[in-house]
Short mmCIF file of C-alpha atoms in Angstrom, two decimals:
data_model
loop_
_atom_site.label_atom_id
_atom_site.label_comp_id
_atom_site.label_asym_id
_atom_site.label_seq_id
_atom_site.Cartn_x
_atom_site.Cartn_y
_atom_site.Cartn_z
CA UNK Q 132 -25.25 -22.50 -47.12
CA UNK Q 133 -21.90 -21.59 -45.14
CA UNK Q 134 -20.82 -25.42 -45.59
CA UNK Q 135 -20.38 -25.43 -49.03
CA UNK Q 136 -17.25 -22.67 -48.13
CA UNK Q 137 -15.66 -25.52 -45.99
CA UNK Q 138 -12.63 -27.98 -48.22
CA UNK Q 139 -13.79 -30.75 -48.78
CA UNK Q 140 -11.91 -32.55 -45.80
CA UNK Q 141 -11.18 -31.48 -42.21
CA UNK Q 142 -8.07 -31.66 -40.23
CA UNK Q 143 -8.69 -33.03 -36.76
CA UNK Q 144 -5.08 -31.14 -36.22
CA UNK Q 145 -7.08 -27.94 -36.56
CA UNK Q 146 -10.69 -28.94 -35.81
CA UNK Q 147 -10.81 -27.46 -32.01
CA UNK Q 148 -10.60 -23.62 -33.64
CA UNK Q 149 -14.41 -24.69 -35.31
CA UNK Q 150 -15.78 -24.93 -31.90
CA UNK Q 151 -16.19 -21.58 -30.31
CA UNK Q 152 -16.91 -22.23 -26.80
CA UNK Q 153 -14.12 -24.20 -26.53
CA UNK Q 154 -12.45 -20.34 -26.12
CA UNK Q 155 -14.07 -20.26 -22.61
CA UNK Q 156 -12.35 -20.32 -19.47
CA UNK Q 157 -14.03 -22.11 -16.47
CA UNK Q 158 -12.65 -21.25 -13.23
CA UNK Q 159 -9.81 -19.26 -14.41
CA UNK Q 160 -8.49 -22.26 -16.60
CA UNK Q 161 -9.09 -22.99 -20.44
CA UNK Q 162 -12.69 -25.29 -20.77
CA UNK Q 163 -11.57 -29.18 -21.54
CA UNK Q 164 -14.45 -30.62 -22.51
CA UNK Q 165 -15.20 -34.12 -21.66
CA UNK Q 166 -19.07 -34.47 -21.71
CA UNK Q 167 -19.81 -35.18 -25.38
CA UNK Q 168 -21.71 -38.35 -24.87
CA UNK Q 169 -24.03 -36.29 -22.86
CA UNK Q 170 -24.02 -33.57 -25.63
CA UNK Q 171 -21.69 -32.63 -28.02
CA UNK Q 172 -20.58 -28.88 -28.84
CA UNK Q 173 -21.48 -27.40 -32.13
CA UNK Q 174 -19.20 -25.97 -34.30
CA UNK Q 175 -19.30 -22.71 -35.94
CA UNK Q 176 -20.53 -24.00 -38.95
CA UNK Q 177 -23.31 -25.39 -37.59
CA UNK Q 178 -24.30 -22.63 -35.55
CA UNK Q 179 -24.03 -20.46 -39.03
CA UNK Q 180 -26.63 -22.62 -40.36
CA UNK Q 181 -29.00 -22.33 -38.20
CA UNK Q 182 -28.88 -18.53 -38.09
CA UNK Q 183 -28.77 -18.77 -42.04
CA UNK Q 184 -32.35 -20.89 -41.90
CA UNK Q 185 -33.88 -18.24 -39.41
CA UNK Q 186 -32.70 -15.05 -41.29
CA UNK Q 187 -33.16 -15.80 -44.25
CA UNK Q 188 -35.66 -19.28 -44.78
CA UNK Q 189 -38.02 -19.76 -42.14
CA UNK Q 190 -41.44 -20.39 -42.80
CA UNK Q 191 -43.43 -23.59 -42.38
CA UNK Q 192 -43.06 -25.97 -44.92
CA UNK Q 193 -46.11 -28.14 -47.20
CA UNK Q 194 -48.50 -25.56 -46.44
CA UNK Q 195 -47.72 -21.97 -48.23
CA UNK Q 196 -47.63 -21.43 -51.78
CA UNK Q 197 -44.73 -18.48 -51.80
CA UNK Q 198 -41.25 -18.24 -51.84
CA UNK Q 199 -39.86 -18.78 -48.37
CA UNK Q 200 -42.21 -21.59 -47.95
CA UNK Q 201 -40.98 -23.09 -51.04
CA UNK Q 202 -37.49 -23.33 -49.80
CA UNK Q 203 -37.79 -24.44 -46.23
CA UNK Q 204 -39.84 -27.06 -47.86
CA UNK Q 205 -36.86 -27.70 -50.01
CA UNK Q 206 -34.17 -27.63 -47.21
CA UNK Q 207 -36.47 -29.94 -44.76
CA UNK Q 208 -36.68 -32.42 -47.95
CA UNK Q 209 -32.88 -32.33 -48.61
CA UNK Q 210 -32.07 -32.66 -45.30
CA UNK Q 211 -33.58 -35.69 -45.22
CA UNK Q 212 -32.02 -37.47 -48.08
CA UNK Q 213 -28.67 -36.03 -46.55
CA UNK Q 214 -29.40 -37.88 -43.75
CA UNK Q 215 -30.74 -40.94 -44.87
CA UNK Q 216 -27.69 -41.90 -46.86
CA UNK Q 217 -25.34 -41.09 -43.97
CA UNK Q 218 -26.89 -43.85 -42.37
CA UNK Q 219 -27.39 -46.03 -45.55
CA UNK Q 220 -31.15 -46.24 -45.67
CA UNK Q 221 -32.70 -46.93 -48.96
CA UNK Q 222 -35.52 -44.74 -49.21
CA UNK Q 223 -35.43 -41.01 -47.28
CA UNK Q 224 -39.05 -42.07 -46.71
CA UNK Q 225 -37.52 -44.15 -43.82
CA UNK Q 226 -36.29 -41.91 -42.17
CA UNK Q 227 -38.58 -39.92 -39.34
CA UNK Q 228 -37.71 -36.96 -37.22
CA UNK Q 229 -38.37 -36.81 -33.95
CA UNK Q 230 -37.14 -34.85 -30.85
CA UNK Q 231 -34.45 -37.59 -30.21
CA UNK Q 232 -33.67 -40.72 -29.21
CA UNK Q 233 -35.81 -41.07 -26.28
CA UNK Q 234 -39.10 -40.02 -28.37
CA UNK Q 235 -38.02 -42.28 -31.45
CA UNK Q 236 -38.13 -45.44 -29.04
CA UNK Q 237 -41.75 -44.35 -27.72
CA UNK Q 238 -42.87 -43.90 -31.02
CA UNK Q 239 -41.90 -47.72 -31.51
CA UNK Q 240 -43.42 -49.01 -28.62
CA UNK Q 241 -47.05 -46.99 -28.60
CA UNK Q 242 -47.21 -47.32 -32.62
CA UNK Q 243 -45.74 -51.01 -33.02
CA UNK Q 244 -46.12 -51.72 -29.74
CA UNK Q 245 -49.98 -51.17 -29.21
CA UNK Q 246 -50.52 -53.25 -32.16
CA UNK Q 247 -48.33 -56.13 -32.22
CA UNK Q 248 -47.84 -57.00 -28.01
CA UNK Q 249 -50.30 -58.88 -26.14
CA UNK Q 250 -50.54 -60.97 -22.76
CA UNK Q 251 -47.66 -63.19 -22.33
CA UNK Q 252 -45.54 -61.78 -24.81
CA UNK Q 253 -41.83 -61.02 -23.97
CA UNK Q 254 -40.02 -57.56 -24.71
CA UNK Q 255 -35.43 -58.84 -24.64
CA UNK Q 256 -33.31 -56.15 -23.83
CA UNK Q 257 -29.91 -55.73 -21.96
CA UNK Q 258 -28.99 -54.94 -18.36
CA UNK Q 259 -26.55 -51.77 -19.82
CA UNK Q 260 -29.78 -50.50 -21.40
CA UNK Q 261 -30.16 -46.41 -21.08
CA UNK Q 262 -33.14 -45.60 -19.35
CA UNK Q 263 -34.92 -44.31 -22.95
CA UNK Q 264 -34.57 -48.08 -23.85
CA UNK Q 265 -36.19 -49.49 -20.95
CA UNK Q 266 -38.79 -47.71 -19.51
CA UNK Q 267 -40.84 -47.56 -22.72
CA UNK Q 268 -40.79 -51.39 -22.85
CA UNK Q 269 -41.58 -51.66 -18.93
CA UNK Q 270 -44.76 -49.06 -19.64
CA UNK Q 271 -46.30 -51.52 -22.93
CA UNK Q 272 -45.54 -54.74 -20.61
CA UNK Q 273 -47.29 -53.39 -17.89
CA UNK Q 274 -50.51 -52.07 -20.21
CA UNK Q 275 -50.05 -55.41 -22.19
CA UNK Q 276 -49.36 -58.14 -19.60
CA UNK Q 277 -46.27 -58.77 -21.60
CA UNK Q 278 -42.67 -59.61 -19.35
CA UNK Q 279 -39.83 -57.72 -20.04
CA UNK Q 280 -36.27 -59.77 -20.00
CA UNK Q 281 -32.94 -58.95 -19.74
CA UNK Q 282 -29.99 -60.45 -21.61
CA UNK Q 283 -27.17 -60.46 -19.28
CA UNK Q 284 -23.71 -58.55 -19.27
CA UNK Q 285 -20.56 -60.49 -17.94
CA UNK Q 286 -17.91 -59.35 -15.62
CA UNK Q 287 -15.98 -57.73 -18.53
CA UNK Q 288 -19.04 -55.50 -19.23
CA UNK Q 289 -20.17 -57.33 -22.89
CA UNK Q 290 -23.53 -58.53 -23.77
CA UNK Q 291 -23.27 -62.20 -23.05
CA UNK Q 292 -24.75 -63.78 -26.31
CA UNK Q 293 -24.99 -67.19 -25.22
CA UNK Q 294 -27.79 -65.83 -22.63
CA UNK Q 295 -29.44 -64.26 -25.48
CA UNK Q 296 -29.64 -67.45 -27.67
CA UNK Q 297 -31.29 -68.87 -24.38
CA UNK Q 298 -33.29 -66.27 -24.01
CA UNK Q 299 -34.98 -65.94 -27.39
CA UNK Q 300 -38.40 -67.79 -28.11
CA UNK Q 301 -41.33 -67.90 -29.51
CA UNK Q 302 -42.86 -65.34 -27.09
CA UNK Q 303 -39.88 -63.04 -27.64
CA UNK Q 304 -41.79 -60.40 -30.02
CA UNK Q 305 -38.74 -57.41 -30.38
CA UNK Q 306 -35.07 -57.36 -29.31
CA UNK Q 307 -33.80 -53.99 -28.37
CA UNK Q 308 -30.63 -53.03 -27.22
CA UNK Q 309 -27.80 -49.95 -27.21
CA UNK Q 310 -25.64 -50.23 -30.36
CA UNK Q 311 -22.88 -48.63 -27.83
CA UNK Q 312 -23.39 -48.47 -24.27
CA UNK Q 313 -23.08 -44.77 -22.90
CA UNK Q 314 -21.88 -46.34 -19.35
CA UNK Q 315 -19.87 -49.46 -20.27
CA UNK Q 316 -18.45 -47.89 -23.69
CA UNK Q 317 -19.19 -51.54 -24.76
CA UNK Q 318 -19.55 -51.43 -28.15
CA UNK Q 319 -22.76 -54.20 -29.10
CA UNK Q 320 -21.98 -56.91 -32.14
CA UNK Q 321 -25.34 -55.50 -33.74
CA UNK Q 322 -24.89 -57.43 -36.98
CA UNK Q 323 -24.33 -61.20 -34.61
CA UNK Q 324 -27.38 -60.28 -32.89
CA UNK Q 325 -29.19 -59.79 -35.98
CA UNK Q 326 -27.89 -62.88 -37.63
CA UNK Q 327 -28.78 -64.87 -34.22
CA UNK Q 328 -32.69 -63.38 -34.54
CA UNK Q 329 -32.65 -64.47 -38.11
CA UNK Q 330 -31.17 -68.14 -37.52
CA UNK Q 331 -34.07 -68.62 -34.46
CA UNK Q 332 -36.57 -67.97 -36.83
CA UNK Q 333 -35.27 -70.27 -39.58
CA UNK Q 334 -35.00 -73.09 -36.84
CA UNK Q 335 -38.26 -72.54 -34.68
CA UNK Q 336 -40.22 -72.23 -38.27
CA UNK Q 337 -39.75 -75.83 -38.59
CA UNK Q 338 -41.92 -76.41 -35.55
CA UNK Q 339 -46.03 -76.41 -36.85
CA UNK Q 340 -46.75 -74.28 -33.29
CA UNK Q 341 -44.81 -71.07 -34.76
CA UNK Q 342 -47.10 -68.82 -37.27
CA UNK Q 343 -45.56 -65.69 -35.52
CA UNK Q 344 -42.99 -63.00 -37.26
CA UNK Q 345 -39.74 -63.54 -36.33
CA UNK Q 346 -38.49 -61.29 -33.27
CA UNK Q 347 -37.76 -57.26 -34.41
CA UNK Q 348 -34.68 -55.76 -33.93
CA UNK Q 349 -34.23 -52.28 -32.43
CA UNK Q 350 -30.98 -50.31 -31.94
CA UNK Q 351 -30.44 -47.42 -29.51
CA UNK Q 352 -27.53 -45.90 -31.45
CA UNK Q 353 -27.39 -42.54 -29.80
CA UNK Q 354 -23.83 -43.00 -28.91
CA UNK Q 355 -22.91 -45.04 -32.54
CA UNK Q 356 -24.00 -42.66 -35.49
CA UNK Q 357 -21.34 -39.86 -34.10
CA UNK Q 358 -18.43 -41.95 -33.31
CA UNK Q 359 -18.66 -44.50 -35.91
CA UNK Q 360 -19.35 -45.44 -39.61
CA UNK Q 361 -22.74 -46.95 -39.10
CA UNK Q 362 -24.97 -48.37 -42.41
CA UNK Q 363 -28.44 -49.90 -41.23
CA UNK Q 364 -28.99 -51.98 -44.22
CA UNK Q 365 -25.90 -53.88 -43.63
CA UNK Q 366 -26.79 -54.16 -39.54
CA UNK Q 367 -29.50 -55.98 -39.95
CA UNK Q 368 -31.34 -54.21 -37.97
CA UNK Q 369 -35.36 -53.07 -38.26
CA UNK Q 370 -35.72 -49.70 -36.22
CA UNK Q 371 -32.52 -47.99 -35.76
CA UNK Q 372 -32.02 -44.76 -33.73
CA UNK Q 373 -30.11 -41.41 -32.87
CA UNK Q 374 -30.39 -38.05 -31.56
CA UNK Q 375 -29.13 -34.87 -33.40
CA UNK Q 376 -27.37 -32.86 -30.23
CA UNK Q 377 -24.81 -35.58 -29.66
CA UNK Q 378 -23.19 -35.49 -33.39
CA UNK Q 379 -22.33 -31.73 -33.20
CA UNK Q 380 -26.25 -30.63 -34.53
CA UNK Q 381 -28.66 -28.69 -32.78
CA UNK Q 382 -30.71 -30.10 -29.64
CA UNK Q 383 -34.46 -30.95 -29.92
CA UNK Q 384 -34.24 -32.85 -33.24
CA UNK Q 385 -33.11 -36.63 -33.30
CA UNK Q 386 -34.22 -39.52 -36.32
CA UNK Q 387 -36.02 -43.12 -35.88
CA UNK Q 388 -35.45 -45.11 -39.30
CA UNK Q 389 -37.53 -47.56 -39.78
CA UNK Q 390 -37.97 -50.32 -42.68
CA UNK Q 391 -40.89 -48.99 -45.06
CA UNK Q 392 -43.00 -51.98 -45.03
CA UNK Q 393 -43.00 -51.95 -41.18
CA UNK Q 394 -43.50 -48.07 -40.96
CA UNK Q 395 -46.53 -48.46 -43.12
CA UNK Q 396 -48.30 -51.24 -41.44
CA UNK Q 397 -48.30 -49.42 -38.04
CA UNK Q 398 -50.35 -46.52 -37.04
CA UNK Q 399 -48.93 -42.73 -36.01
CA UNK Q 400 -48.21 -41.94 -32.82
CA UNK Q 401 -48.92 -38.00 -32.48
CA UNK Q 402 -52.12 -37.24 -34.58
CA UNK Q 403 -53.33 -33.46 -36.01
CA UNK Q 404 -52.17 -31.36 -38.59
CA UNK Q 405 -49.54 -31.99 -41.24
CA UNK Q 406 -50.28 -35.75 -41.53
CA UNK Q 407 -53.27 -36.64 -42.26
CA UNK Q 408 -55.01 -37.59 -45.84
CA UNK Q 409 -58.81 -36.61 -45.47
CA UNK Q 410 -60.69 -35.09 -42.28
CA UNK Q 411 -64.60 -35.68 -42.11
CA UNK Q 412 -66.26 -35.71 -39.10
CA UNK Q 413 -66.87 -39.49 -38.82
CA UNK Q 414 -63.32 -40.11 -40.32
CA UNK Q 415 -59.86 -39.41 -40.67
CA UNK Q 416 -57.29 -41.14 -43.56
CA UNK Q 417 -53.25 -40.52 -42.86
CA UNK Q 418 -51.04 -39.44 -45.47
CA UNK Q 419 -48.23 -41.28 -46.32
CA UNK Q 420 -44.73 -41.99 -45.28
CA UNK Q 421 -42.67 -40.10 -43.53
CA UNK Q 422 -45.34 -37.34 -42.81
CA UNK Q 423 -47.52 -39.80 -41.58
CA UNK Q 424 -45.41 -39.68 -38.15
CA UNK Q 425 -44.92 -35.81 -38.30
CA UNK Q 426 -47.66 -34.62 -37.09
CA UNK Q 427 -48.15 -30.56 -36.43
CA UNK Q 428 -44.99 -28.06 -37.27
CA UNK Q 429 -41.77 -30.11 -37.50
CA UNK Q 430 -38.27 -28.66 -36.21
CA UNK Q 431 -37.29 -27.47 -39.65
CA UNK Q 432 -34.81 -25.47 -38.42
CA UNK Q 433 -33.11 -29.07 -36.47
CA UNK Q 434 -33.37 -30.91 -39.25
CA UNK Q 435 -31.19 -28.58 -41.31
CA UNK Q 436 -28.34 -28.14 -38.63
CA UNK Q 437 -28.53 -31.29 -38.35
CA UNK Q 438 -27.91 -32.31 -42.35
CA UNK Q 439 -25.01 -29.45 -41.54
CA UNK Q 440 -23.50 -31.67 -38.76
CA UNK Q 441 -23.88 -35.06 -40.86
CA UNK Q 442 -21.83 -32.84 -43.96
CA UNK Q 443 -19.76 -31.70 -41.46
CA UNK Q 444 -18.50 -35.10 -40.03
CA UNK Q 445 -18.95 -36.27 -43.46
CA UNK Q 446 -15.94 -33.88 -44.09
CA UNK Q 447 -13.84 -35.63 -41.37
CA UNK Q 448 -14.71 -38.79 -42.32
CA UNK Q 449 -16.42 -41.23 -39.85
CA UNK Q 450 -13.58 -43.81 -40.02
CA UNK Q 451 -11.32 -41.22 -39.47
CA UNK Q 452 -13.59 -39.75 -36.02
CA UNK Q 453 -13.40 -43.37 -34.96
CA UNK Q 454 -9.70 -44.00 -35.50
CA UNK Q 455 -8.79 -40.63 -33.48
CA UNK Q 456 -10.87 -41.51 -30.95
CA UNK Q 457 -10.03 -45.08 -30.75
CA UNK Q 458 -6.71 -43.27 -29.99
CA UNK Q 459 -7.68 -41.14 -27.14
CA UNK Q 460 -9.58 -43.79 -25.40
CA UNK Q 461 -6.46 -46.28 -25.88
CA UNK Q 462 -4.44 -43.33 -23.84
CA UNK Q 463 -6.45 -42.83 -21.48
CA UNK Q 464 -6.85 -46.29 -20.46
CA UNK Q 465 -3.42 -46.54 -20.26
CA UNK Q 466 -3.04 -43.09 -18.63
CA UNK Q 467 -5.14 -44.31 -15.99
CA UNK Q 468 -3.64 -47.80 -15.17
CA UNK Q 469 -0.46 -45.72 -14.03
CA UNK Q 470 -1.40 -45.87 -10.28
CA UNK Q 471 -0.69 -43.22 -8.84
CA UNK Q 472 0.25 -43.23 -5.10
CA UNK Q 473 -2.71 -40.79 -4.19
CA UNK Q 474 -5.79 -42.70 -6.11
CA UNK Q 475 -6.41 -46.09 -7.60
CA UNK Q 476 -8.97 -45.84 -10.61
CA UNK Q 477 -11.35 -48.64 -11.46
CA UNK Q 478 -12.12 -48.55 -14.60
CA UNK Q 479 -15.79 -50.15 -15.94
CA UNK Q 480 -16.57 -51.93 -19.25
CA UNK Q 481 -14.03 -53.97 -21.99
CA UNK Q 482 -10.39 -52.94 -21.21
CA UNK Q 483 -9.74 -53.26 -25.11
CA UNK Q 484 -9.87 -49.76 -26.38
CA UNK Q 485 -11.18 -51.98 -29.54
CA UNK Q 486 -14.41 -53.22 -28.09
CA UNK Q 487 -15.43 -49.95 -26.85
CA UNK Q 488 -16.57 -46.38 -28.28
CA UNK Q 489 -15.12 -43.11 -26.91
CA UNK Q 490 -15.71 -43.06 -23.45
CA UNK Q 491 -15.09 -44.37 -20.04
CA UNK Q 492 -16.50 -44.47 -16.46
CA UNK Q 493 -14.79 -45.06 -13.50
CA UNK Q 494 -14.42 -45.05 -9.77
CA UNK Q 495 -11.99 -43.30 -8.01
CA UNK Q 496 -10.52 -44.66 -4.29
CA UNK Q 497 -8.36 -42.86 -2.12
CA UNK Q 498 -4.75 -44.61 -1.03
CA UNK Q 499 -3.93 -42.01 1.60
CA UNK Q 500 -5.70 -40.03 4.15
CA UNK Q 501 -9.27 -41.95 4.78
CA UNK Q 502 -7.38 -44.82 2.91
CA UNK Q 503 -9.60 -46.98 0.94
CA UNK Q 504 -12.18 -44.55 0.89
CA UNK Q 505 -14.75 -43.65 -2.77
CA UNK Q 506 -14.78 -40.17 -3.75
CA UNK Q 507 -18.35 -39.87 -4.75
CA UNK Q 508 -18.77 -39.32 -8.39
CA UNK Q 509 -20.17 -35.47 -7.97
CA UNK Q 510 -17.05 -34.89 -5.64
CA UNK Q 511 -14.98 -36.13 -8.86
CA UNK Q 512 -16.57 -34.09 -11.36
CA UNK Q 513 -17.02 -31.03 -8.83
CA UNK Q 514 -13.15 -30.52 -8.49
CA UNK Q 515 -12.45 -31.65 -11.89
CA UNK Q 516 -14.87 -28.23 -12.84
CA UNK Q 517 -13.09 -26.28 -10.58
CA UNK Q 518 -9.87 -26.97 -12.92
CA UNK Q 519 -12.16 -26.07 -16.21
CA UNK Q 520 -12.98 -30.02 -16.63
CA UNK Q 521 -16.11 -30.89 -18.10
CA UNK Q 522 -17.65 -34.62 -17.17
CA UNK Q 523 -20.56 -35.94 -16.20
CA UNK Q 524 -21.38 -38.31 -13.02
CA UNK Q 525 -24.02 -40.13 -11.63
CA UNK Q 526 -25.74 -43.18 -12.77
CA UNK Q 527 -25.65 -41.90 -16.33
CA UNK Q 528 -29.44 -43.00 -16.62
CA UNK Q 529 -28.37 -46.91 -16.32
CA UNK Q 530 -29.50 -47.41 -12.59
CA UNK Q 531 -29.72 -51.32 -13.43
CA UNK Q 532 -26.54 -51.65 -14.34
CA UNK Q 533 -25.53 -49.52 -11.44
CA UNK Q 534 -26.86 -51.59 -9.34
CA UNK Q 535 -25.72 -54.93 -10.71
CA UNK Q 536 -22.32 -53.59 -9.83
CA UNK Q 537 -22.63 -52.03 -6.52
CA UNK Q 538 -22.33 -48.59 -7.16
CA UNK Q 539 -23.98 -45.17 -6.46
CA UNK Q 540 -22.72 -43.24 -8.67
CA UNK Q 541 -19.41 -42.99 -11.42
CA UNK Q 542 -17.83 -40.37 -13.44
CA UNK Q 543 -17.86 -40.49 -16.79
CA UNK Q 544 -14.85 -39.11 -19.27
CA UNK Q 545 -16.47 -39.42 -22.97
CA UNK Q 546 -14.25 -37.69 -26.49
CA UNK Q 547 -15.33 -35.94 -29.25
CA UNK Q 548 -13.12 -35.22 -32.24
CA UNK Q 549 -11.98 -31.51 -30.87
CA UNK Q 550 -10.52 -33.57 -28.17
CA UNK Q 551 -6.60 -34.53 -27.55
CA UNK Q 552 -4.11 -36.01 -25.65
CA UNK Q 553 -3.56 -32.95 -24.27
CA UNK Q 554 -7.35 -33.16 -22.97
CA UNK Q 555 -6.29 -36.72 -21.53
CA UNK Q 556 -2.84 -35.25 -19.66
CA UNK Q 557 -5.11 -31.94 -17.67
CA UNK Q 558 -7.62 -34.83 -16.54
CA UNK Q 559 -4.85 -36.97 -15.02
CA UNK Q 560 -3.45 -33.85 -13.59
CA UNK Q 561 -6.51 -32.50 -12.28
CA UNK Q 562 -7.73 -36.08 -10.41
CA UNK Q 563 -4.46 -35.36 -8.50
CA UNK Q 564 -6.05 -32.70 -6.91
CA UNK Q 565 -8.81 -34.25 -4.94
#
């Protein structure tokens, strides 16, 4: 494997030469890329990897009884475990592969969902909820008869827990919500909700009328696992989730963990080969954990780039990835409350760099010309390309939230650990221009 050449840590001094299309030039000017919370780019290791598994590796794995099947067998199983304990789960059994994020929350609401929801149930989730972590819930309420509710954010852009305490009650059947919020930045006390779930059920078990299960928890950490050390034992948390492409691993390969007793009680979600027990034709048995939710050929290939991305960050260090960019953010923000005397900037989500992961969206309003005039968000990102600036704009798949506030559309800065200061100054620079 080309990572076992790499020392054993990673200068973040150093770590933009590991990225190869950060060489590019866009427009005649040197690529800053600003758009990792969309996707991340993948460094060279990575990208060795993955050719590695195809040259030399690839067959299908459980099913052939000969050498290359043997070892992508091996290298699926080991990526696994490598994964598993990067996000402190206690059995590699927990852990499920999936395309990403999106598909990990589907399989949680058809599997669990299906078989645990009924008529007058209620689904809790946030207003800053991505898309992936709403419509799923809105599809089993609708099928169900169940409501879905919404915990509300405040003017500062947090989840206001005091509505969430009201909220919660004995219909309340699952609580799921963005461990980071890829539009706000906000980053979600996880662990407080948690300990709020488990404190209503020790108070409304008192009461002879409640023989439910307590409320589950499920966390939408797509824009957490990269950014941040994350352990899901010590969250709290019962179905925790991430995608592969936006922690420097390949696309098309993401993980839903998933305590074992709860994975076991439910049923699969995709059905065929590769996980079932015994076929007859009046019956089928499923095999156990985590095959059981793996049906037909898995993205071997994904699943080792992405146990190449998780030893590659691993490298780094996760506290260190969250104190650099815990830096970058703080500069920007501050960057940006310089007014200049072309543009004011309004900035969305917790002005304390602490309370909020690696990114930031924003509005931008003209001073001069058409005074008091928005610059749509594509107008933004459209001149910011022209200068070899990468962002994304839009309503960055949180249209509630959006809306809430008023707006059409942001643009959206979000860091990854190739990024610097330097990064930070050619934005500034470049929002001159429009």
């Amino acid at each position: 494997m080309y990572l076992e050449n790499m020392k054993s840590t990673k200068s973040l001094n150093s770590i933009k030469k590991d990225f190869p299309i950060l060489n590019r030039q866009i427009n005649g000017h040197p690529l800053v890329y600003l758009d990792s919370a969309a996707t991340s780019q993948k460094p060279q290791a990575i990208i060795d990897t993955l050719v590695d598994y195809y040259k030399n590796h690839n067959a299908n794995v459980h099913r052939g009884i000969h050498t290359l099947g043997d070892e992508s067998t091996k290298m699926y199983d080991i990526a696994r475990q490598t994964i598993a304990e990067f996000i402190g789960a206690s059995d590699k059994k927990e852990l499920i592969f999936v395309r990403n994020t999106t598909e990990a929350i589907n399989l949680v609401a058809y599997s669990w969902g299906r078989e645990n929801i009924k008529s007058g149930d209620e689904i809790l989730v946030s207003e800053m909820e991505h898309h992936s972590n709403l419509v799923p819930w809105q599809m089993l309420a609708k099928e169900k008869g169940a409501v879905v509710k919404f915990i509300n954010v405040t003017p500062e852009g947090k989840l206001d827990m005091e509505d969430l305490k009201r909220k919660l009650n004995p219909k309340t059947k699952i609580v799921s919500v963005v461990h980071v919020s890829n539009f706000l930045g906000t980053i979600n006390p996880v662990k407080e909700i948690a300990k709020i779930i488990k404190e209503f059920q020790i108070a409304t078990s008192k009461t002879p009328r409640n023989d439910e299960k307590r409320p589950l928890i499920f966390i939408d950490g797509a824009q957490a696992v990269p950014h941040m050390p994350v352990n899901v034992k010590e969250l709290g948390c019962d179905f925790y989730a991430f995608s592969g492409h936006k922690m420097y691993g390949p696309m098309g390969i993401g993980c839903l963990w998933g305590k074992k007793e709860l994975l076991e009680e439910i049923p699969p979600f995709l059905t065929g080969g590769g996980m079932i027990n015994t076929v007859s034709k009046d019956k089928t048995t499923f095999t156990d954990l985590p095959d059981k939710f793996e049906a037909g050929t898995p993205n071997v290939a994904g699943a080792v780039g992405l146990a190449a991305a998780v030893k590659y960050l691993q490298r780094v260090g996760m506290k260190t990835v969250r104190e650099h960019e815990l830096e970058l953010t703080k500069y920007a923000l501050e960057k940006f409350k310089v007014q200049s005397s072309k543009f004011k900037i309004n900035i969305y989500g917790p002005m304390n760099a602490e309370e909020r992961g690696g990114l930031i969206a924003f509005t931008l309003r003209l001073r001069s010309g058409q005074a008091g005039k928005e610059v749509h968000g594509h107008d933004v990102a459209q001149v910011l390309d022209s200068q070899g600036i990468a962002v994304r704009s839009g309503h960055h798949c949180v249209m509630p939230m959006h809306d809430k506030l008023g707006l059409a559309a942001t643009t959206r800065v979000s860091f990854g650990i190739y990024n610097t200061k330097e990064d930070v100054n050619k934005l500034v620079e470049a929002l001159k221009k429009i």
